mmCIF file of C-alpha atoms in Angstrom:
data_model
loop_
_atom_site.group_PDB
_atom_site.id
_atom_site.type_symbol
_atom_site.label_atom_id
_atom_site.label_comp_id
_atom_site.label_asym_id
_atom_site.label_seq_id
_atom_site.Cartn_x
_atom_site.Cartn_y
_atom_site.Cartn_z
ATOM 1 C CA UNK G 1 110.451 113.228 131.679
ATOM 2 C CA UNK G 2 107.764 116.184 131.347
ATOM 3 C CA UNK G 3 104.764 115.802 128.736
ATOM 4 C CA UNK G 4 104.962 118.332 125.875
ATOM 5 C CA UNK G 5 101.766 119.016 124.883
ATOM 6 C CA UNK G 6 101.335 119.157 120.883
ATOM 7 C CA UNK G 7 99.408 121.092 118.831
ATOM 8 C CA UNK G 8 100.410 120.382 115.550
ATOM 9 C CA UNK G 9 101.129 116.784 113.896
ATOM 10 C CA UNK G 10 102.501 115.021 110.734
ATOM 11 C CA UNK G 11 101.003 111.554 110.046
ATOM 12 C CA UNK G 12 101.617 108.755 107.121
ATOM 13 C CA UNK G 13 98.997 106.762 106.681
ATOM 14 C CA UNK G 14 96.429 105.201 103.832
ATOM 15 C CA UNK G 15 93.260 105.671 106.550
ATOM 16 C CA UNK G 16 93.353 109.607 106.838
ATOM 17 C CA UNK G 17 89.514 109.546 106.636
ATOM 18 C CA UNK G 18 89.533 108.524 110.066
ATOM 19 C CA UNK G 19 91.852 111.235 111.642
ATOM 20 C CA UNK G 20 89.521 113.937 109.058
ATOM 21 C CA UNK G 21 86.442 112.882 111.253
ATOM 22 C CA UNK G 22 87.932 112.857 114.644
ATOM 23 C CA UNK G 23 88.945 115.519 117.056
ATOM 24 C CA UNK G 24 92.487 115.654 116.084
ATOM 25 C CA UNK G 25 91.928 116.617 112.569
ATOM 26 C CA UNK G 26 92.610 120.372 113.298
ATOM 27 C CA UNK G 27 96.021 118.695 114.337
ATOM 28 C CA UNK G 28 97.269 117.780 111.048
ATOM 29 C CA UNK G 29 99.463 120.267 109.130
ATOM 30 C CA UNK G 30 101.083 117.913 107.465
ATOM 31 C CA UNK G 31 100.383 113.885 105.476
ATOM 32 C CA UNK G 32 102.018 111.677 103.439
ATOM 33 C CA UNK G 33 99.177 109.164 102.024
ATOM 34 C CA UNK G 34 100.581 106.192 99.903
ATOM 35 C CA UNK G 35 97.504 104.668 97.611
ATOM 36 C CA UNK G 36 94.940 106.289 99.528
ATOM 37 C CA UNK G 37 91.966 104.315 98.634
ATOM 38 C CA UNK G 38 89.379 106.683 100.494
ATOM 39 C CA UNK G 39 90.175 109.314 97.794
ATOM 40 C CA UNK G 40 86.938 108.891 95.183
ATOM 41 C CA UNK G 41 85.781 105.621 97.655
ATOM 42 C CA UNK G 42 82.354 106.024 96.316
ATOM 43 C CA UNK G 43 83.742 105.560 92.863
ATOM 44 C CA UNK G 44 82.608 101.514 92.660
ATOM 45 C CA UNK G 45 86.398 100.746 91.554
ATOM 46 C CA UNK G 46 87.594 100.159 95.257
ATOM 47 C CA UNK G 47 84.675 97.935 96.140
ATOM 48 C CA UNK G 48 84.859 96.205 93.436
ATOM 49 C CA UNK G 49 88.288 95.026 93.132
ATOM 50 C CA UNK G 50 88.766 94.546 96.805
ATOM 51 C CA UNK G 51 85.694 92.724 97.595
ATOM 52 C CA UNK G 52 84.476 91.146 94.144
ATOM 53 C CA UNK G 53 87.134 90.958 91.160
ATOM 54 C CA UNK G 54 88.170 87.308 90.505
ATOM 55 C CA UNK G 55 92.105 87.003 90.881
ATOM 56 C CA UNK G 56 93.793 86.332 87.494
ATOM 57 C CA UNK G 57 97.232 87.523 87.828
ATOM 58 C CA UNK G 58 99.507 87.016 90.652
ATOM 59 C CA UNK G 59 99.266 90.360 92.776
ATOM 60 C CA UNK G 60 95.290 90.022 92.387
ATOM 61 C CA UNK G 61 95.928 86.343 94.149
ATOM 62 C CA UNK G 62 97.742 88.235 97.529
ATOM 63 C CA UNK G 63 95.680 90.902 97.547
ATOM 64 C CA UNK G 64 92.799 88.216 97.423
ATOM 65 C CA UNK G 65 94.520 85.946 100.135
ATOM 66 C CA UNK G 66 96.174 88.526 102.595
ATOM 67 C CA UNK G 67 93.466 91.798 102.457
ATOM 68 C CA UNK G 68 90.545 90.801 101.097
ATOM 69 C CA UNK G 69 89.302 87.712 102.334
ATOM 70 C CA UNK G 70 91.735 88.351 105.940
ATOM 71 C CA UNK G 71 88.851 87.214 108.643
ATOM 72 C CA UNK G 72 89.356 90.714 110.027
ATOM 73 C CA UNK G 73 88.846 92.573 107.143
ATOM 74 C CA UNK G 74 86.210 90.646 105.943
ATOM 75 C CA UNK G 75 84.453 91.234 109.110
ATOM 76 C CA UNK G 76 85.170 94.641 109.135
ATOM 77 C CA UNK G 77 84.186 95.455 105.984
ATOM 78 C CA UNK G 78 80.730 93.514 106.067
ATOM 79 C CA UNK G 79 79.948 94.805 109.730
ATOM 80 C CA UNK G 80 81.348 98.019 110.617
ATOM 81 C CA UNK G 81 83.041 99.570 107.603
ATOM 82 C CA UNK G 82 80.616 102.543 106.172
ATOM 83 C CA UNK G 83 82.041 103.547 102.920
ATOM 84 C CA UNK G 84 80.473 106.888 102.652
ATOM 85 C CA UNK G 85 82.264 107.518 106.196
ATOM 86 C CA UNK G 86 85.494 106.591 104.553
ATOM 87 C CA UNK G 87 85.177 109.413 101.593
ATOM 88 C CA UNK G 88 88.112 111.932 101.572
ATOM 89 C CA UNK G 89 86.856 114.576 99.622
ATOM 90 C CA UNK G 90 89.650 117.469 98.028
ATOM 91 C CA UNK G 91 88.384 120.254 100.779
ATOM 92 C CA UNK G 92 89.729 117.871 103.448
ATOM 93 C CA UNK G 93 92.843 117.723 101.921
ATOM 94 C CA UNK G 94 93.342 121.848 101.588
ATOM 95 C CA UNK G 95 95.110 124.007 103.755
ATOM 96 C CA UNK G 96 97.770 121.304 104.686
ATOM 97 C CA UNK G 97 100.409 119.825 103.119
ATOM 98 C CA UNK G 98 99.933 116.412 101.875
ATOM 99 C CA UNK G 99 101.256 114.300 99.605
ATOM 100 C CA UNK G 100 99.905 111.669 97.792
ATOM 101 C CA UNK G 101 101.663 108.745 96.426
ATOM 102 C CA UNK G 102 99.688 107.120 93.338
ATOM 103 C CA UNK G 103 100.716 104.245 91.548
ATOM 104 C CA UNK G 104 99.589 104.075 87.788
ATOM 105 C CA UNK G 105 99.311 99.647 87.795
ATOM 106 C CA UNK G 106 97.346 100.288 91.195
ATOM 107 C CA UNK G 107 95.103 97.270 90.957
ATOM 108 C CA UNK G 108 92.244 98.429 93.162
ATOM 109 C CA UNK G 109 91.885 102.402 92.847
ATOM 110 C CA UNK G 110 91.557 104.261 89.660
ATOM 111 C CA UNK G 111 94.777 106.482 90.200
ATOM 112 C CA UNK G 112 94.246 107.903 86.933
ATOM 113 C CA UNK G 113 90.550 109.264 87.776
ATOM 114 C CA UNK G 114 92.178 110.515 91.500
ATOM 115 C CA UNK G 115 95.235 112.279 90.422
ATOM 116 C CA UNK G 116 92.757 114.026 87.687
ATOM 117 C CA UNK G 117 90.741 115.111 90.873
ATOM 118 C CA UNK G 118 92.890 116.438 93.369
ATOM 119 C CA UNK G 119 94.946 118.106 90.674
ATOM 120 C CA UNK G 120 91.967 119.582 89.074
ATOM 121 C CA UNK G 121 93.979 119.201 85.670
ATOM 122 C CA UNK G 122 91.905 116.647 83.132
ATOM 123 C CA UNK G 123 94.975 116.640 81.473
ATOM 124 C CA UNK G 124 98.236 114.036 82.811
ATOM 125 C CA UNK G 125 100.241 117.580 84.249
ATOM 126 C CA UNK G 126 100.149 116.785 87.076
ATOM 127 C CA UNK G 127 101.988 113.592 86.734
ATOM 128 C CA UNK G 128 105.330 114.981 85.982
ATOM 129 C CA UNK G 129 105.109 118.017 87.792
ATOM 130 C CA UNK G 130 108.108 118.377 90.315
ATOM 131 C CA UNK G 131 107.606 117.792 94.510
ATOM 132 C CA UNK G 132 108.250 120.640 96.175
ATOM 133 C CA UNK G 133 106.889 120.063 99.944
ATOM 134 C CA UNK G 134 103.631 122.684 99.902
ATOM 135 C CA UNK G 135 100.082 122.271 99.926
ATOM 136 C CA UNK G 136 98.823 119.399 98.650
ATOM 137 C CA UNK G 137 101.096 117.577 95.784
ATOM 138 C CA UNK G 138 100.946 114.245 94.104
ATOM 139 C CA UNK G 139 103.988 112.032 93.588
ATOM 140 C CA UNK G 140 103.203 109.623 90.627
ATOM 141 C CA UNK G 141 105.200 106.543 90.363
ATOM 142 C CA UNK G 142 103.795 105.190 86.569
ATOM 143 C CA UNK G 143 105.009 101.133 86.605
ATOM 144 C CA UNK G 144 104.145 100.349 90.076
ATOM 145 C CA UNK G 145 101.540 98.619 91.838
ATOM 146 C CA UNK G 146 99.977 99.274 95.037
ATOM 147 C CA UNK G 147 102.217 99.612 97.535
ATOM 148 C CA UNK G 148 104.968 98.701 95.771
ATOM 149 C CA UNK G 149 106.471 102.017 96.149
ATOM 150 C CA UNK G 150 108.047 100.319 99.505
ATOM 151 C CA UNK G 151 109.694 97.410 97.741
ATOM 152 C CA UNK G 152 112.747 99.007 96.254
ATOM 153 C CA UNK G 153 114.538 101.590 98.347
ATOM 154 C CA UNK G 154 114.983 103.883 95.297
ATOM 155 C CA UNK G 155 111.205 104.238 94.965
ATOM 156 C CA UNK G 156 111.047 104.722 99.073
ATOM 157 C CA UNK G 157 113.610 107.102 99.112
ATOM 158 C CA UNK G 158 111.028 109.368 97.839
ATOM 159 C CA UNK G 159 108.522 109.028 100.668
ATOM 160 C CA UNK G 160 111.824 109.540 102.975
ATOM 161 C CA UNK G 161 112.683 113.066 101.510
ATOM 162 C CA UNK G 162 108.740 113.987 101.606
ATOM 163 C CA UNK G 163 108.826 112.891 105.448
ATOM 164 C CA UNK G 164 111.681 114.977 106.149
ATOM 165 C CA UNK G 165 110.737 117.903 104.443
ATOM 166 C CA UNK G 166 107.590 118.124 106.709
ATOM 167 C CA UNK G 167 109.656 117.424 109.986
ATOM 168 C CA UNK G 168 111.705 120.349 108.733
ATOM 169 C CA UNK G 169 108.503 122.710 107.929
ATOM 170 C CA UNK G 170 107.257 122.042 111.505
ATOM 171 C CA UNK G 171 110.590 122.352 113.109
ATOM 172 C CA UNK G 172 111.079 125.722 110.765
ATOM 173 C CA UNK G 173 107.570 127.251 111.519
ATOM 174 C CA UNK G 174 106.124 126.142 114.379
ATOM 175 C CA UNK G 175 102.742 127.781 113.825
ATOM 176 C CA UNK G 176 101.847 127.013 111.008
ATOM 177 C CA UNK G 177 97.951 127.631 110.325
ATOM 178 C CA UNK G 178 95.525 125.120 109.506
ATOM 179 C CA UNK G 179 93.589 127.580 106.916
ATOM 180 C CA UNK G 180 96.780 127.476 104.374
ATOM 181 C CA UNK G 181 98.755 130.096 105.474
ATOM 182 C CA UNK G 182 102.583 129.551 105.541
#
């Protein structure tokens, strides 16, 4: 079977930072980020409550146990994680269409203070306004914790529908620019 060479991509992920740094950045037309923690990382609320807060409640003792003191991610985080490398900042994010899945019990970003950012609205707008698959939106799910948007196939329905969408956009326009137009 041939190779089709791509020139465009969709990705889901929580580590876009990486792929915004790297040679395949001009790639991405489209993202779906779930509790992107890189958005406002040099905020100290990430570092903090992944690498210092003292577990009182349940979900604070697994996110202890299975991220935070993981051998791997301690390791990584100690020895080759650079936060400042990490950063998305809202020009990354422009020209694209992303989506960005915030959870307002999030226990270890300040969804509130990164929601206010990329919307540019102070006010809480941009928490009920409606998805509608162009430029860069913010789906805000208010009881939730992180990453509990995948728990309940009702709540992951959502990220389903924004996944498809941007299959669809690709499929519909093919060229689709990286400087915003559509």
């Amino acid at each position: 079977m041939p190779h089709e060479r791509r020139t465009k991509t969709k990705m889901k992920s929580s580590k876009f930072s990486k792929a915004m740094d790297s040679t395949i950045s001009s790639m991405i037309e489209a993202a779906l980020l779930v509790d992107p923690v890189s958005i406002l990382l040099h905020l100290p609320d990430v570092a903090y409550n992944f690498t210092c807060r003292q577990p009182m409640a349940a979900n604070e003792y697994q996110l202890k146990y299975f991220a935070s003191t993981d051998p791997d991610v301690s390791r990584t985080l100690a020895r080759t994680f650079f936060w400042q490398e990490n950063v998305i900042w809202k020009h990354e994010l422009e020209g694209r269409h992303i989506t960005i899945v915030l959870c307002g019990r999030d226990l270890i970003t300040n969804t509130n203070a990164v929601g206010q950012y990329v919307a540019g609205d102070k006010s809480s707008k941009w928490k009920k306004r409606d998805w509608k698959g162009i430029g860069v939106e913010i789906i805000w799910f208010n009881e939730l914790d992180h990453s509990q948007v995948f728990e309940l196939k009702s709540d992951y329905d959502h990220l389903i529908k924004v996944l498809r969408q941007y299959v669809l956009i690709s499929d519909t326009n093919p060229g689709l620019e990286q400087n915003g137009n559509t």
